[in-house]
PDB file of C-alpha atoms in Angstrom:
ATOM      1  CA  MET U   1     235.464 151.526  99.409  1.00 32.00           C
ATOM      2  CA  VAL U   2     235.518 155.148 100.541  1.00 38.00           C
ATOM      3  CA  ALA U   3     235.247 156.646 104.012  1.00 51.00           C
ATOM      4  CA  SER U   4     231.718 157.896 103.282  1.00 82.00           C
ATOM      5  CA  ASP U   5     230.571 154.254 103.086  1.00 86.00           C
ATOM      6  CA  THR U   6     232.077 153.643 106.514  1.00 88.00           C
ATOM      7  CA  ILE U   7     230.339 156.686 107.978  1.00 89.00           C
ATOM      8  CA  ARG U   8     227.056 155.781 106.299  1.00 91.00           C
ATOM      9  CA  VAL U   9     227.185 152.273 107.793  1.00 94.00           C
ATOM     10  CA  ALA U  10     228.090 153.704 111.220  1.00 94.00           C
ATOM     11  CA  LEU U  11     225.022 155.950 111.007  1.00 94.00           C
ATOM     12  CA  ILE U  12     222.738 153.026 110.112  1.00 95.00           C
ATOM     13  CA  VAL U  13     223.906 150.962 113.081  1.00 97.00           C
ATOM     14  CA  ALA U  14     223.855 153.983 115.419  1.00 97.00           C
ATOM     15  CA  GLU U  15     220.267 154.741 114.423  1.00 96.00           C
ATOM     16  CA  ALA U  16     219.258 151.128 115.117  1.00 97.00           C
ATOM     17  CA  LEU U  17     220.958 151.260 118.524  1.00 98.00           C
ATOM     18  CA  GLU U  18     219.276 154.560 119.401  1.00 97.00           C
ATOM     19  CA  THR U  19     215.889 153.168 118.345  1.00 97.00           C
ATOM     20  CA  CYS U  20     216.492 150.275 120.765  1.00 97.00           C
ATOM     21  CA  GLY U  21     217.439 152.745 123.511  1.00 97.00           C
ATOM     22  CA  VAL U  22     221.030 151.451 123.596  1.00 97.00           C
ATOM     23  CA  ARG U  23     223.829 153.905 124.332  1.00 97.00           C
ATOM     24  CA  TYR U  24     226.936 153.634 122.160  1.00 97.00           C
ATOM     25  CA  LEU U  25     230.059 155.491 121.311  1.00 96.00           C
ATOM     26  CA  VAL U  26     232.231 155.365 118.222  1.00 94.00           C
ATOM     27  CA  GLY U  27     235.834 154.363 118.797  1.00 91.00           C
ATOM     28  CA  GLY U  28     238.733 153.277 116.630  1.00 86.00           C
ATOM     29  CA  SER U  29     239.938 155.210 113.624  1.00 84.00           C
ATOM     30  CA  LEU U  30     236.679 157.112 113.160  1.00 86.00           C
ATOM     31  CA  ALA U  31     236.889 158.561 116.683  1.00 87.00           C
ATOM     32  CA  SER U  32     240.600 159.328 116.414  1.00 85.00           C
ATOM     33  CA  ALA U  33     239.926 161.112 113.102  1.00 84.00           C
ATOM     34  CA  VAL U  34     237.414 163.374 114.881  1.00 84.00           C
ATOM     35  CA  SER U  35     239.975 164.332 117.555  1.00 88.00           C
ATOM     36  CA  GLY U  36     243.173 163.893 115.565  1.00 86.00           C
ATOM     37  CA  GLU U  37     244.409 163.444 112.034  1.00 84.00           C
ATOM     38  CA  PRO U  38     242.031 161.736 109.599  1.00 78.00           C
ATOM     39  CA  ARG U  39     242.931 158.442 107.989  1.00 76.00           C
ATOM     40  CA  SER U  40     240.871 156.028 105.968  1.00 72.00           C
ATOM     41  CA  THR U  41     239.321 153.003 107.572  1.00 75.00           C
ATOM     42  CA  VAL U  42     237.135 150.168 106.348  1.00 74.00           C
ATOM     43  CA  ASP U  43     235.527 149.194 109.619  1.00 88.00           C
ATOM     44  CA  VAL U  44     233.632 150.745 112.497  1.00 93.00           C
ATOM     45  CA  ASP U  45     234.282 150.202 116.211  1.00 94.00           C
ATOM     46  CA  LEU U  46     231.371 150.816 118.586  1.00 96.00           C
ATOM     47  CA  VAL U  47     231.306 150.411 122.350  1.00 96.00           C
ATOM     48  CA  VAL U  48     227.719 149.470 123.199  1.00 97.00           C
ATOM     49  CA  GLU U  49     225.646 149.039 126.362  1.00 97.00           C
ATOM     50  CA  LEU U  50     223.793 146.054 124.919  1.00 96.00           C
ATOM     51  CA  THR U  51     221.830 143.600 127.037  1.00 96.00           C
ATOM     52  CA  GLU U  52     220.387 140.281 125.921  1.00 96.00           C
ATOM     53  CA  LYS U  53     216.888 141.809 125.706  1.00 97.00           C
ATOM     54  CA  ASP U  54     218.218 144.278 123.095  1.00 97.00           C
ATOM     55  CA  VAL U  55     219.573 141.636 120.717  1.00 97.00           C
ATOM     56  CA  GLU U  56     216.419 140.602 118.834  1.00 97.00           C
ATOM     57  CA  PRO U  57     215.154 144.172 118.322  1.00 97.00           C
ATOM     58  CA  LEU U  58     218.610 145.269 117.107  1.00 98.00           C
ATOM     59  CA  VAL U  59     219.007 142.346 114.698  1.00 97.00           C
ATOM     60  CA  GLY U  60     215.466 143.008 113.452  1.00 97.00           C
ATOM     61  CA  LEU U  61     216.197 146.673 112.781  1.00 97.00           C
ATOM     62  CA  LEU U  62     219.409 145.856 110.929  1.00 97.00           C
ATOM     63  CA  GLY U  63     217.369 143.442 108.837  1.00 93.00           C
ATOM     64  CA  ASP U  64     218.653 141.898 105.645  1.00 95.00           C
ATOM     65  CA  ARG U  65     221.053 144.814 105.071  1.00 96.00           C
ATOM     66  CA  PHE U  66     223.470 143.192 107.552  1.00 97.00           C
ATOM     67  CA  HIS U  67     224.799 139.813 108.493  1.00 97.00           C
ATOM     68  CA  ALA U  68     224.088 139.825 112.244  1.00 97.00           C
ATOM     69  CA  ASP U  69     224.139 136.589 114.235  1.00 97.00           C
ATOM     70  CA  ALA U  70     221.997 137.003 117.356  1.00 97.00           C
ATOM     71  CA  ASP U  71     223.649 134.049 119.124  1.00 97.00           C
ATOM     72  CA  VAL U  72     227.137 135.476 118.581  1.00 97.00           C
ATOM     73  CA  ILE U  73     226.001 138.861 119.916  1.00 97.00           C
ATOM     74  CA  ARG U  74     224.428 137.211 122.993  1.00 97.00           C
ATOM     75  CA  ARG U  75     227.669 135.322 123.663  1.00 97.00           C
ATOM     76  CA  ALA U  76     229.625 138.585 123.437  1.00 97.00           C
ATOM     77  CA  ILE U  77     227.263 140.156 125.980  1.00 97.00           C
ATOM     78  CA  ARG U  78     227.720 137.247 128.400  1.00 96.00           C
ATOM     79  CA  ASP U  79     231.525 137.244 127.932  1.00 95.00           C
ATOM     80  CA  ARG U  80     231.906 141.056 127.911  1.00 93.00           C
ATOM     81  CA  SER U  81     233.741 140.692 124.599  1.00 94.00           C
ATOM     82  CA  SER U  82     232.883 141.705 121.036  1.00 95.00           C
ATOM     83  CA  ALA U  83     230.842 140.598 118.058  1.00 97.00           C
ATOM     84  CA  ASN U  84     230.535 142.015 114.606  1.00 96.00           C
ATOM     85  CA  VAL U  85     227.857 142.746 112.072  1.00 97.00           C
ATOM     86  CA  ILE U  86     228.660 143.123 108.390  1.00 97.00           C
ATOM     87  CA  HIS U  87     226.911 145.451 105.951  1.00 97.00           C
ATOM     88  CA  HIS U  88     226.175 143.383 102.843  1.00 96.00           C
ATOM     89  CA  ALA U  89     226.257 146.176 100.250  1.00 95.00           C
ATOM     90  CA  THR U  90     229.677 147.551 101.249  1.00 93.00           C
ATOM     91  CA  SER U  91     231.225 144.643 103.226  1.00 94.00           C
ATOM     92  CA  THR U  92     231.846 147.149 106.030  1.00 94.00           C
ATOM     93  CA  LYS U  93     232.434 145.372 109.332  1.00 95.00           C
ATOM     94  CA  VAL U  94     231.046 146.927 112.512  1.00 96.00           C
ATOM     95  CA  ASP U  95     232.674 145.619 115.681  1.00 96.00           C
ATOM     96  CA  LEU U  96     230.391 145.842 118.717  1.00 97.00           C
ATOM     97  CA  PHE U  97     232.484 145.963 121.903  1.00 95.00           C
ATOM     98  CA  ILE U  98     230.311 145.281 124.928  1.00 96.00           C
ATOM     99  CA  CYS U  99     230.692 148.049 127.519  1.00 94.00           C
ATOM    100  CA  GLY U 100     232.527 146.835 130.597  1.00 89.00           C
ATOM    101  CA  GLY U 101     235.528 145.340 128.808  1.00 84.00           C
ATOM    102  CA  SER U 102     237.860 147.891 130.390  1.00 87.00           C
ATOM    103  CA  PRO U 103     237.801 149.452 133.863  1.00 90.00           C
ATOM    104  CA  VAL U 104     236.999 152.901 132.444  1.00 94.00           C
ATOM    105  CA  ASP U 105     234.276 151.986 129.916  1.00 92.00           C
ATOM    106  CA  LYS U 106     231.327 153.170 132.018  1.00 92.00           C
ATOM    107  CA  GLU U 107     232.919 156.531 132.804  1.00 95.00           C
ATOM    108  CA  GLN U 108     233.898 157.028 129.170  1.00 95.00           C
ATOM    109  CA  MET U 109     230.334 156.277 128.093  1.00 96.00           C
ATOM    110  CA  GLU U 110     229.136 159.013 130.469  1.00 96.00           C
ATOM    111  CA  ARG U 111     231.685 161.431 128.970  1.00 96.00           C
ATOM    112  CA  ARG U 112     230.868 160.698 125.311  1.00 96.00           C
ATOM    113  CA  GLN U 113     230.263 163.658 123.021  1.00 96.00           C
ATOM    114  CA  ARG U 114     227.778 164.101 120.217  1.00 95.00           C
ATOM    115  CA  VAL U 115     229.626 165.232 117.100  1.00 92.00           C
ATOM    116  CA  ARG U 116     228.287 166.420 113.762  1.00 90.00           C
ATOM    117  CA  ILE U 117     229.973 164.315 111.105  1.00 84.00           C
ATOM    118  CA  ALA U 118     228.024 165.450 108.032  1.00 77.00           C
ATOM    119  CA  GLY U 119     226.233 168.620 107.044  1.00 73.00           C
ATOM    120  CA  ASP U 120     223.951 167.780 104.125  1.00 71.00           C
ATOM    121  CA  PRO U 121     221.976 166.008 105.327  1.00 80.00           C
ATOM    122  CA  GLU U 122     223.004 166.711 108.886  1.00 85.00           C
ATOM    123  CA  ALA U 123     224.265 163.606 110.723  1.00 87.00           C
ATOM    124  CA  TRP U 124     225.541 163.114 114.266  1.00 92.00           C
ATOM    125  CA  LEU U 125     227.346 160.333 116.129  1.00 95.00           C
ATOM    126  CA  TYR U 126     228.402 159.854 119.746  1.00 96.00           C
ATOM    127  CA  VAL U 127     232.179 159.534 119.975  1.00 95.00           C
ATOM    128  CA  TYR U 128     234.889 159.364 122.612  1.00 94.00           C
ATOM    129  CA  THR U 129     236.201 162.637 124.002  1.00 95.00           C
ATOM    130  CA  PRO U 130     239.737 163.420 122.762  1.00 95.00           C
ATOM    131  CA  GLU U 131     241.197 162.252 126.086  1.00 97.00           C
ATOM    132  CA  ASP U 132     239.234 159.016 126.041  1.00 96.00           C
ATOM    133  CA  ILE U 133     240.072 158.027 122.469  1.00 95.00           C
ATOM    134  CA  LEU U 134     243.715 158.801 123.241  1.00 96.00           C
ATOM    135  CA  LEU U 135     243.538 156.459 126.254  1.00 96.00           C
ATOM    136  CA  GLN U 136     241.842 153.749 124.208  1.00 94.00           C
ATOM    137  CA  LYS U 137     244.439 154.037 121.451  1.00 94.00           C
ATOM    138  CA  LEU U 138     247.204 153.715 124.063  1.00 97.00           C
ATOM    139  CA  ARG U 139     245.446 150.645 125.502  1.00 95.00           C
ATOM    140  CA  TRP U 140     245.115 148.994 122.079  1.00 93.00           C
ATOM    141  CA  TYR U 141     248.716 149.842 121.237  1.00 96.00           C
ATOM    142  CA  ARG U 142     249.845 148.096 124.425  1.00 97.00           C
ATOM    143  CA  MET U 143     247.553 145.102 123.814  1.00 94.00           C
ATOM    144  CA  GLY U 144     249.023 144.825 120.300  1.00 94.00           C
ATOM    145  CA  HIS U 145     252.533 144.462 121.735  1.00 96.00           C
ATOM    146  CA  GLU U 146     253.422 148.093 120.874  1.00 95.00           C
ATOM    147  CA  VAL U 147     254.209 147.413 117.234  1.00 95.00           C
ATOM    148  CA  SER U 148     251.380 149.109 115.308  1.00 93.00           C
ATOM    149  CA  GLU U 149     252.644 152.211 113.547  1.00 94.00           C
ATOM    150  CA  ARG U 150     249.062 153.115 112.661  1.00 91.00           C
ATOM    151  CA  GLN U 151     248.002 153.130 116.315  1.00 92.00           C
ATOM    152  CA  TRP U 152     251.054 155.161 117.338  1.00 95.00           C
ATOM    153  CA  ASN U 153     250.452 157.660 114.533  1.00 93.00           C
ATOM    154  CA  ASP U 154     246.817 158.000 115.651  1.00 93.00           C
ATOM    155  CA  ILE U 155     248.041 158.660 119.217  1.00 95.00           C
ATOM    156  CA  ARG U 156     250.501 161.302 118.041  1.00 95.00           C
ATOM    157  CA  GLY U 157     247.876 162.827 115.734  1.00 94.00           C
ATOM    158  CA  ILE U 158     245.401 163.336 118.576  1.00 95.00           C
ATOM    159  CA  ILE U 159     248.052 165.050 120.718  1.00 95.00           C
ATOM    160  CA  ILE U 160     249.161 167.270 117.806  1.00 94.00           C
ATOM    161  CA  VAL U 161     245.659 168.351 116.812  1.00 94.00           C
ATOM    162  CA  GLN U 162     244.425 168.864 120.376  1.00 94.00           C
ATOM    163  CA  LYS U 163     247.578 170.836 121.327  1.00 87.00           C
ATOM    164  CA  GLY U 164     247.113 172.300 124.826  1.00 87.00           C
ATOM    165  CA  ARG U 165     243.419 171.404 125.147  1.00 94.00           C
ATOM    166  CA  LEU U 166     243.846 167.905 126.617  1.00 96.00           C
ATOM    167  CA  ASP U 167     242.940 167.447 130.280  1.00 96.00           C
ATOM    168  CA  ARG U 168     246.333 166.246 131.540  1.00 96.00           C
ATOM    169  CA  ALA U 169     245.149 165.402 135.062  1.00 97.00           C
ATOM    170  CA  TYR U 170     242.362 163.183 133.714  1.00 97.00           C
ATOM    171  CA  LEU U 171     244.760 161.544 131.236  1.00 97.00           C
ATOM    172  CA  GLN U 172     247.349 160.785 133.922  1.00 97.00           C
ATOM    173  CA  ASP U 173     244.717 159.375 136.292  1.00 97.00           C
ATOM    174  CA  LYS U 174     243.059 157.065 133.754  1.00 97.00           C
ATOM    175  CA  ALA U 175     246.365 156.083 132.112  1.00 97.00           C
ATOM    176  CA  GLY U 176     247.348 154.756 135.542  1.00 97.00           C
ATOM    177  CA  VAL U 177     244.128 152.749 135.775  1.00 96.00           C
ATOM    178  CA  LEU U 178     244.734 151.300 132.281  1.00 96.00           C
ATOM    179  CA  ARG U 179     248.452 150.773 132.977  1.00 97.00           C
ATOM    180  CA  VAL U 180     249.584 152.876 130.026  1.00 98.00           C
ATOM    181  CA  SER U 181     251.163 155.817 131.907  1.00 97.00           C
ATOM    182  CA  ASP U 182     254.566 155.098 130.390  1.00 97.00           C
ATOM    183  CA  LEU U 183     253.122 155.157 126.867  1.00 98.00           C
ATOM    184  CA  LEU U 184     251.254 158.390 127.549  1.00 97.00           C
ATOM    185  CA  ASP U 185     254.441 160.045 128.815  1.00 96.00           C
ATOM    186  CA  ARG U 186     256.377 158.757 125.805  1.00 97.00           C
ATOM    187  CA  ALA U 187     253.789 160.072 123.335  1.00 96.00           C
ATOM    188  CA  LEU U 188     253.538 163.480 125.009  1.00 96.00           C
ATOM    189  CA  ASN U 189     257.336 163.811 125.145  1.00 94.00           C
ATOM    190  CA  GLU U 190     257.714 162.784 121.479  1.00 94.00           C
ATOM    191  CA  VAL U 191     255.148 165.293 120.247  1.00 92.00           C
ATOM    192  CA  GLU U 192     256.219 168.125 122.499  1.00 86.00           C
ATOM    193  CA  GLY U 193     259.861 167.463 121.634  1.00 77.00           C
ATOM    194  CA  ASP U 194     259.003 167.811 117.930  1.00 65.00           C
ATOM    195  CA  SER U 195     257.364 171.235 118.394  1.00 56.00           C
TER     196      SER U 195
END
C-alpha cells in the first residue's frame, strides 16, 4: 500500500467527522511528516472529540466502506481510550483516540492547524502544530519504554525541519506537564549538537 491510500482514507474519515460536527486532529506519522521528515505509514491516528451521540451518525457515514463497531467506539468514549475503524478496500487502520486521554489534549485541539495535504484536487486536514506533535511523539516514546527508533527519528526530524521556529517556552511548559522534559532536552541537545 502507498501513502496516498493512507491520506485518502484519512480524508474520508475526516470528512465523516466534520459532517457530524466532530473536531479532530491528525497525529502519528502523518502529522510528524507534515512538521518533520516524511516516512511511510500504513495507519492513521486521529484525536477526536467524539461523544456517544456522534457514534451512530459517524458509523452510518462510514458505511460499508469501513469495519466500524459502534459498541467498541462507545466503550472507548466512556473509557477515554481508543478504538479503530478499518477501511475494507485498503486495510488501512484508523485509530480514534478519544480527546481527554492526556492532560494537554484539549489545549492541543484548540491549537490545531488546517494544512493542505493535496493540490489536485485540493484537500485539507487538521493536524497538530509542530510543537504539539513533537510533544506527543515524546510522550509515545516514553510510554513505549524509550526503545522505538522510529519515534526517536520522528522527534529528531521535527526539530531538524523546524529549526529555530519551535516555541521553546511552550515546549518546556507542556513537556513538564507530560513529564517528558528530560527527553525534550535530550532531543534538542542531540540535534543542536549535530549542527
